[in-house]
Structures are given as C-alpha cells and as structure tokens.
Amino acid sequence: MSPKELLFDDIYVGQEFPGLEYHLNRETIQKYGEAVEDLDPIYTDQEAAVASEFGGPVAHPTTASIYILKAYKVGVTSPPGGVHAKQKFEFISPTRPGETLQIKAKVVDKYIKRERRYVVIESLAVNQDGEPKVKSLMTVIWAK
Amino acid sequence: MNSRERVTEVDIGFEIPPVMKEITQEKINKYAEASEDFNPIHVDEEFAAKSMFKGTIAHGLLSLAYISEMMSKWLGKGWLTGGELEVTFLVPVRPGDRIIAKGSVIEKTEESGKHYVICDVFCENQKGDKVISGRAKGVVQ
C-alpha cells in the first residue's frame, strides 16, 4: 500500500508529525559535500578535522536540509511540485558522523496568499544524548 | 577555515569572501540524490515543463547551502555553533545559471559575552538578479 498523499486541506496548525530517526554517517556527509561542492577537510578528512577547532569531523550544517524534508513525510507523501518559499535555520551545535538524530516536526501555520497554499513547518533535531542540534522553520508552497 | 576574523577586525560594511557555483542539471540531480529530495520540479523535465516554471529548477536548499558555505569558510566554528540563517527564495535557479553567494556585515552585537555579526546575505545569478536573499547571524570569536 503506497503512503497517503497529504493534501493542504488535511493539514492543520498544531499538527505533529511522527518523529523521524536519522543516522548521520560519513558516506552521507561525503555525498552531500560532493553535491554542494564543499569538501572542506573538516567534513571529509579525519586527520585534518581532528586537528581543527572542531576536534573531529563534523557535518555541513545544511545537511539538516536532508532530514527536515523527511520529517514531515513520515508515513505520508507530499503532493509533487511543492516549492520552498522561505527557510530559517538555527545551527545550535555541529552534528557529527555517527550521531543518530531525532527530528520532531509540526505545523505552526498555514494560509493562502495570491491563490497559493502555504504551510509553515517547525522542526528540531536532537542527538542521541538529547542535545539540541538544529532548529528549522520552513515555509513551503503546497502543490495541492 | 583558518580565516576567521576577530570582532575588532570586522567593520560594518565588511564584504564576506563570495562563493561561486555553476548550475547544471547533472548537479541538480546529484543534489537530489544526496538530499533524497526527488521532487519532479527539480529532476523531471517533462513534469517541470508543464509547471509554472516551464522547466526544471534547482532545489532552493542548494542555493542556501552556498550561503552557508560562504559563512562557514569565513566564521568557522562561529557559524557551525550558533549560526542562524533566514532566507526567502525569490527567483528560480535553473540549469545554466552562474550563482554567486555574497554578503556584508550590517550590524555587530554582543549577547551574553559573545560577539555576533549580522549580515545581509544573498545569491545572485549571472543577470544580477537576487535569487535568494536574507539575513545571517554568526559568532565572531
């Protein structure tokens, strides 16, 4: 059975999505670094990262882009063709390879403006020790 | 990551070293793979041609990553620990575009003993159009 498509009319303010568990590993970070063309040694070179101000490898802060999108698609799909309108990130502390993140997302606003459907989703990622890592507030134009 | 500035060395108006990228459909596809975001507006040319964009567009979060790269290369730990970024996606980025991430310091503040810089940040395309624009706040150590 394919996941249910989450339509704008089904979304409500205060709606909480089931938590997402996301394991961040070296391969993910390397692949992301290649895609955004940012292979800074703090992300990709163990030895250089250990010698850096971070004391070990870290992830690009914007790898959060991967899991904030997944966090509102747990058990559902969003209609194809949605467009990102706004994004806010707070990078509280660096995420690192080997961490397992728990991401909780909820709808904090929805509205229609110029015949476009907007949904605002807030999310917070914490690691396995309960340390907050990244906060996100994204505004998406919902396709239908 | 060794070029972090001390607060005394950063003046209002300081221009952050820019980051330049060229966008291709291959790079958009690669970002889709890496971010696991296969929205057809980015990767399906037939679907995208029928959309309001009349063709594929890059993920907004790809342009946002260029701004974050610019900030992390400049501030290092002061970006990854305590950085904030808020942007609006203004104009679609398309295959063939050349994108430059730019920014400048507009304000300096001190909160709980930490020195922060607040910056105007944006990406512009080869026509000089701002495709993404907003504010970034980072710690200057």
Tab-separated table of C-alpha atoms in Angstrom:
chain	number	residue	atom	x	y	z
A	1	MET	CA	0.000	0.000	0.000
A	2	SER	CA	1.502	3.356	-1.000
A	3	PRO	CA	1.712	6.134	1.608
A	4	LYS	CA	-1.177	8.559	1.806
A	5	GLU	CA	-0.765	11.867	-0.007
A	6	LEU	CA	-1.022	14.713	2.481
A	7	LEU	CA	-3.217	17.417	0.967
A	8	PHE	CA	-3.389	21.054	2.070
A	9	ASP	CA	-6.963	20.625	3.291
A	10	ASP	CA	-5.855	17.772	5.574
A	11	ILE	CA	-3.171	19.872	7.253
A	12	TYR	CA	-3.942	21.787	10.442
A	13	VAL	CA	-1.987	24.162	12.665
A	14	GLY	CA	-0.575	22.251	15.620
A	15	GLN	CA	-0.367	19.018	13.637
A	16	GLU	CA	2.603	16.994	14.834
A	17	PHE	CA	4.338	14.507	12.572
A	18	PRO	CA	5.637	11.198	13.896
A	19	GLY	CA	9.277	11.560	14.955
A	20	LEU	CA	11.967	10.748	12.428
A	21	GLU	CA	15.179	8.961	13.359
A	22	TYR	CA	18.071	9.833	11.091
A	23	HIS	CA	21.548	8.336	11.274
A	24	LEU	CA	24.248	10.673	10.015
A	25	ASN	CA	27.257	8.850	8.620
A	26	ARG	CA	30.453	9.662	6.740
A	27	GLU	CA	29.059	8.463	3.415
A	28	THR	CA	26.070	10.792	3.679
A	29	ILE	CA	28.330	13.727	4.512
A	30	GLN	CA	30.752	12.936	1.673
A	31	LYS	CA	27.904	12.586	-0.824
A	32	TYR	CA	26.312	15.811	0.371
A	33	GLY	CA	29.686	17.619	0.200
A	34	GLU	CA	30.184	16.479	-3.387
A	35	ALA	CA	26.679	17.610	-4.338
A	36	VAL	CA	27.094	21.118	-2.910
A	37	GLU	CA	30.779	21.232	-3.963
A	38	ASP	CA	32.035	21.887	-0.452
A	39	LEU	CA	34.634	19.303	0.525
A	40	ASP	CA	36.251	21.284	3.323
A	41	PRO	CA	38.559	18.949	5.298
A	42	ILE	CA	36.542	19.485	8.497
A	43	TYR	CA	33.802	17.465	6.804
A	44	THR	CA	35.807	14.964	4.802
A	45	ASP	CA	39.314	14.462	6.229
A	46	GLN	CA	39.526	12.697	9.587
A	47	GLU	CA	43.084	13.804	10.379
A	48	ALA	CA	42.582	17.436	9.382
A	49	ALA	CA	39.270	17.551	11.264
A	50	VAL	CA	40.869	16.225	14.456
A	51	ALA	CA	43.480	18.965	14.232
A	52	SER	CA	40.817	21.630	13.586
A	53	GLU	CA	38.887	23.748	16.073
A	54	PHE	CA	36.175	21.050	15.983
A	55	GLY	CA	38.431	18.285	17.317
A	56	GLY	CA	36.979	15.779	14.848
A	57	PRO	CA	34.834	15.538	11.725
A	58	VAL	CA	31.578	17.434	11.595
A	59	ALA	CA	28.725	17.563	9.097
A	60	HIS	CA	27.890	20.542	6.918
A	61	PRO	CA	25.269	22.373	8.983
A	62	THR	CA	22.988	22.324	5.943
A	63	THR	CA	22.870	18.528	5.913
A	64	ALA	CA	19.848	19.423	8.053
A	65	SER	CA	18.200	20.040	4.673
A	66	ILE	CA	18.040	16.274	4.227
A	67	TYR	CA	16.134	15.430	7.368
A	68	ILE	CA	13.889	18.474	7.720
A	69	LEU	CA	12.233	17.451	4.451
A	70	LYS	CA	11.886	13.836	5.544
A	71	ALA	CA	10.480	14.821	8.934
A	72	TYR	CA	7.075	15.803	7.556
A	73	LYS	CA	6.844	12.828	5.221
A	74	VAL	CA	6.863	10.036	7.776
A	75	GLY	CA	4.112	7.665	6.628
A	76	VAL	CA	2.772	10.163	4.082
A	77	THR	CA	3.891	11.825	0.855
A	78	SER	CA	3.526	15.461	-0.085
A	79	PRO	CA	1.961	16.194	-3.483
A	80	PRO	CA	4.623	16.543	-6.194
A	81	GLY	CA	5.546	20.044	-7.343
A	82	GLY	CA	5.745	21.803	-3.978
A	83	VAL	CA	8.145	24.752	-3.784
A	84	HIS	CA	10.243	26.085	-0.924
A	85	ALA	CA	9.365	29.727	-0.207
A	86	LYS	CA	11.317	30.566	2.961
A	87	GLN	CA	13.756	28.848	5.284
A	88	LYS	CA	15.222	29.622	8.673
A	89	PHE	CA	17.926	27.553	10.342
A	90	GLU	CA	19.491	27.842	13.768
A	91	PHE	CA	22.662	25.784	13.932
A	92	ILE	CA	22.868	25.217	17.672
A	93	SER	CA	25.865	22.903	17.683
A	94	PRO	CA	27.635	20.881	14.993
A	95	THR	CA	26.290	17.489	14.010
A	96	ARG	CA	28.861	14.734	13.600
A	97	PRO	CA	29.173	11.451	11.717
A	98	GLY	CA	27.922	8.594	13.861
A	99	GLU	CA	25.186	10.610	15.501
A	100	THR	CA	21.600	9.429	15.484
A	101	LEU	CA	19.260	12.374	15.315
A	102	GLN	CA	15.637	12.507	16.360
A	103	ILE	CA	13.662	15.088	14.424
A	104	LYS	CA	10.249	16.286	15.532
A	105	ALA	CA	8.258	18.447	13.164
A	106	LYS	CA	4.951	20.242	13.499
A	107	VAL	CA	2.792	22.626	11.510
A	108	VAL	CA	2.852	26.119	13.005
A	109	ASP	CA	0.924	27.990	10.301
A	110	LYS	CA	-0.973	27.542	7.055
A	111	TYR	CA	-2.501	30.186	4.809
A	112	ILE	CA	-3.468	31.044	1.260
A	113	LYS	CA	-1.948	34.090	-0.398
A	114	ARG	CA	-2.337	35.045	-4.050
A	115	GLU	CA	-4.058	31.708	-4.627
A	116	ARG	CA	-1.038	29.777	-3.360
A	117	ARG	CA	-1.217	27.401	-0.413
A	118	TYR	CA	1.470	27.966	2.210
A	119	VAL	CA	2.403	25.617	5.046
A	120	VAL	CA	4.910	26.559	7.764
A	121	ILE	CA	6.669	23.664	9.483
A	122	GLU	CA	8.888	23.933	12.543
A	123	SER	CA	11.316	21.182	13.445
A	124	LEU	CA	14.013	20.430	15.971
A	125	ALA	CA	16.764	17.845	15.665
A	126	VAL	CA	18.376	16.463	18.816
A	127	ASN	CA	21.092	13.812	19.015
A	128	GLN	CA	21.080	10.513	20.889
A	129	ASP	CA	22.178	12.315	24.071
A	130	GLY	CA	19.279	14.740	23.864
A	131	GLU	CA	21.482	17.659	22.799
A	132	PRO	CA	19.642	20.108	20.532
A	133	LYS	CA	21.427	20.474	17.216
A	134	VAL	CA	19.404	22.273	14.569
A	135	LYS	CA	16.147	24.202	14.590
A	136	SER	CA	14.300	24.802	11.356
A	137	LEU	CA	11.350	26.865	10.225
A	138	MET	CA	10.370	26.213	6.642
A	139	THR	CA	7.631	27.710	4.513
A	140	VAL	CA	6.504	25.540	1.636
A	141	ILE	CA	4.080	26.277	-1.175
A	142	TRP	CA	1.937	23.135	-1.117
A	143	ALA	CA	1.129	21.779	-4.562
A	144	LYS	CA	-2.492	20.794	-3.851
B	1	MET	CA	38.665	27.538	7.914
B	2	ASN	CA	41.631	29.474	9.246
B	3	SER	CA	40.497	32.877	8.066
B	4	ARG	CA	38.160	33.703	10.952
B	5	GLU	CA	38.130	37.340	11.825
B	6	ARG	CA	38.254	38.848	15.273
B	7	VAL	CA	35.438	41.213	16.063
B	8	THR	CA	37.812	44.150	16.169
B	9	GLU	CA	38.808	43.364	12.606
B	10	VAL	CA	35.284	43.310	11.228
B	11	ASP	CA	33.710	46.621	10.363
B	12	ILE	CA	30.162	47.365	9.349
B	13	GLY	CA	30.126	47.027	5.577
B	14	PHE	CA	32.763	44.265	5.534
B	15	GLU	CA	32.180	42.125	2.459
B	16	ILE	CA	32.346	38.389	3.077
B	17	PRO	CA	34.502	36.483	0.564
B	18	PRO	CA	31.974	35.224	-2.021
B	19	VAL	CA	31.353	31.681	-3.217
B	20	MET	CA	30.711	30.980	-6.909
B	21	LYS	CA	28.980	27.982	-8.485
B	22	GLU	CA	27.679	26.928	-11.880
B	23	ILE	CA	24.390	25.076	-12.021
B	24	THR	CA	23.790	22.150	-14.349
B	25	GLN	CA	21.015	19.565	-14.490
B	26	GLU	CA	23.621	16.973	-13.528
B	27	LYS	CA	24.424	18.920	-10.352
B	28	ILE	CA	20.715	19.282	-9.560
B	29	ASN	CA	20.305	15.521	-9.997
B	30	LYS	CA	23.325	14.920	-7.780
B	31	TYR	CA	21.863	17.171	-5.098
B	32	ALA	CA	18.555	15.301	-5.382
B	33	GLU	CA	20.425	12.044	-4.741
B	34	ALA	CA	22.383	13.474	-1.808
B	35	SER	CA	19.412	15.187	-0.188
B	36	GLU	CA	16.970	12.418	-1.133
B	37	ASP	CA	14.627	15.088	-2.499
B	38	PHE	CA	13.360	13.885	-5.875
B	39	ASN	CA	10.567	16.431	-6.250
B	40	PRO	CA	9.847	16.247	-10.001
B	41	ILE	CA	10.047	20.036	-10.299
B	42	HIS	CA	13.821	19.533	-9.962
B	43	VAL	CA	14.524	16.306	-11.801
B	44	ASP	CA	11.679	15.523	-14.204
B	45	GLU	CA	11.968	17.738	-17.274
B	46	GLU	CA	8.592	16.709	-18.688
B	47	PHE	CA	6.758	17.381	-15.399
B	48	ALA	CA	8.641	20.660	-14.856
B	49	ALA	CA	7.925	21.890	-18.407
B	50	LYS	CA	4.191	21.752	-17.623
B	51	SER	CA	4.617	23.604	-14.307
B	52	MET	CA	4.527	27.369	-13.729
B	53	PHE	CA	8.333	27.319	-14.013
B	54	LYS	CA	8.302	25.922	-17.577
B	55	GLY	CA	11.356	23.806	-16.858
B	56	THR	CA	13.378	22.265	-14.068
B	57	ILE	CA	14.649	24.434	-11.235
B	58	ALA	CA	17.333	23.791	-8.641
B	59	HIS	CA	16.410	22.990	-5.064
B	60	GLY	CA	16.211	26.197	-3.039
B	61	LEU	CA	18.216	24.475	-0.344
B	62	LEU	CA	21.096	24.082	-2.809
B	63	SER	CA	21.465	27.873	-3.091
B	64	LEU	CA	21.050	28.139	0.668
B	65	ALA	CA	23.977	25.705	1.045
B	66	TYR	CA	26.186	28.118	-0.915
B	67	ILE	CA	25.423	30.900	1.571
B	68	SER	CA	26.160	28.545	4.451
B	69	GLU	CA	29.461	27.558	2.799
B	70	MET	CA	30.395	31.225	2.499
B	71	MET	CA	29.603	31.806	6.173
B	72	SER	CA	31.402	28.670	7.406
B	73	LYS	CA	34.540	29.443	5.400
B	74	TRP	CA	34.553	32.884	6.985
B	75	LEU	CA	33.456	32.218	10.572
B	76	GLY	CA	34.300	28.528	11.075
B	77	LYS	CA	33.057	27.361	14.456
B	78	GLY	CA	31.237	30.671	14.881
B	79	TRP	CA	28.907	29.523	12.098
B	80	LEU	CA	28.502	25.847	12.969
B	81	THR	CA	27.944	26.681	16.637
B	82	GLY	CA	25.349	29.394	16.968
B	83	GLY	CA	24.902	30.479	13.351
B	84	GLU	CA	21.456	31.497	12.153
B	85	LEU	CA	20.234	31.911	8.602
B	86	GLU	CA	16.872	33.152	7.399
B	87	VAL	CA	16.205	33.465	3.681
B	88	THR	CA	13.447	33.916	1.142
B	89	PHE	CA	13.644	32.150	-2.213
B	90	LEU	CA	12.923	34.848	-4.777
B	91	VAL	CA	13.755	33.673	-8.281
B	92	PRO	CA	14.104	30.098	-9.556
B	93	VAL	CA	17.645	28.890	-10.228
B	94	ARG	CA	17.890	26.968	-13.482
B	95	PRO	CA	20.421	24.765	-15.240
B	96	GLY	CA	22.964	27.042	-16.937
B	97	ASP	CA	22.830	29.710	-14.214
B	98	ARG	CA	26.000	31.020	-12.585
B	99	ILE	CA	25.362	31.722	-8.928
B	100	ILE	CA	27.415	33.863	-6.576
B	101	ALA	CA	26.775	33.866	-2.821
B	102	LYS	CA	27.597	37.250	-1.316
B	103	GLY	CA	27.158	39.056	1.954
B	104	SER	CA	28.170	42.004	4.067
B	105	VAL	CA	28.145	42.922	7.736
B	106	ILE	CA	25.308	45.280	8.647
B	107	GLU	CA	25.419	45.144	12.449
B	108	LYS	CA	27.566	43.951	15.355
B	109	THR	CA	26.059	42.937	18.694
B	110	GLU	CA	27.115	41.424	21.979
B	111	GLU	CA	24.902	38.926	23.817
B	112	SER	CA	25.928	37.035	26.955
B	113	GLY	CA	29.565	37.907	26.369
B	114	LYS	CA	29.548	36.647	22.780
B	115	HIS	CA	30.189	38.885	19.807
B	116	TYR	CA	27.844	38.471	16.876
B	117	VAL	CA	27.780	39.825	13.366
B	118	ILE	CA	24.529	40.246	11.478
B	119	CYS	CA	24.898	40.122	7.730
B	120	ASP	CA	22.850	40.762	4.643
B	121	VAL	CA	23.317	37.660	2.526
B	122	PHE	CA	22.102	36.680	-0.900
B	123	CYS	CA	22.805	34.690	-4.040
B	124	GLU	CA	22.642	36.382	-7.406
B	125	ASN	CA	22.589	34.898	-10.887
B	126	GLN	CA	24.535	35.932	-13.978
B	127	LYS	CA	21.937	38.621	-14.750
B	128	GLY	CA	22.469	40.204	-11.348
B	129	ASP	CA	19.047	39.058	-10.098
B	130	LYS	CA	18.875	38.101	-6.436
B	131	VAL	CA	17.620	34.519	-6.399
B	132	ILE	CA	17.691	34.099	-2.615
B	133	SER	CA	18.078	36.779	-0.001
B	134	GLY	CA	18.047	37.136	3.762
B	135	ARG	CA	19.987	37.561	6.965
B	136	ALA	CA	22.717	35.565	8.633
B	137	LYS	CA	23.949	35.877	12.195
B	138	GLY	CA	27.168	34.313	13.385
B	139	VAL	CA	29.590	34.377	16.273
B	140	VAL	CA	32.855	36.203	15.793
B	141	GLN	CA	35.493	34.722	18.063
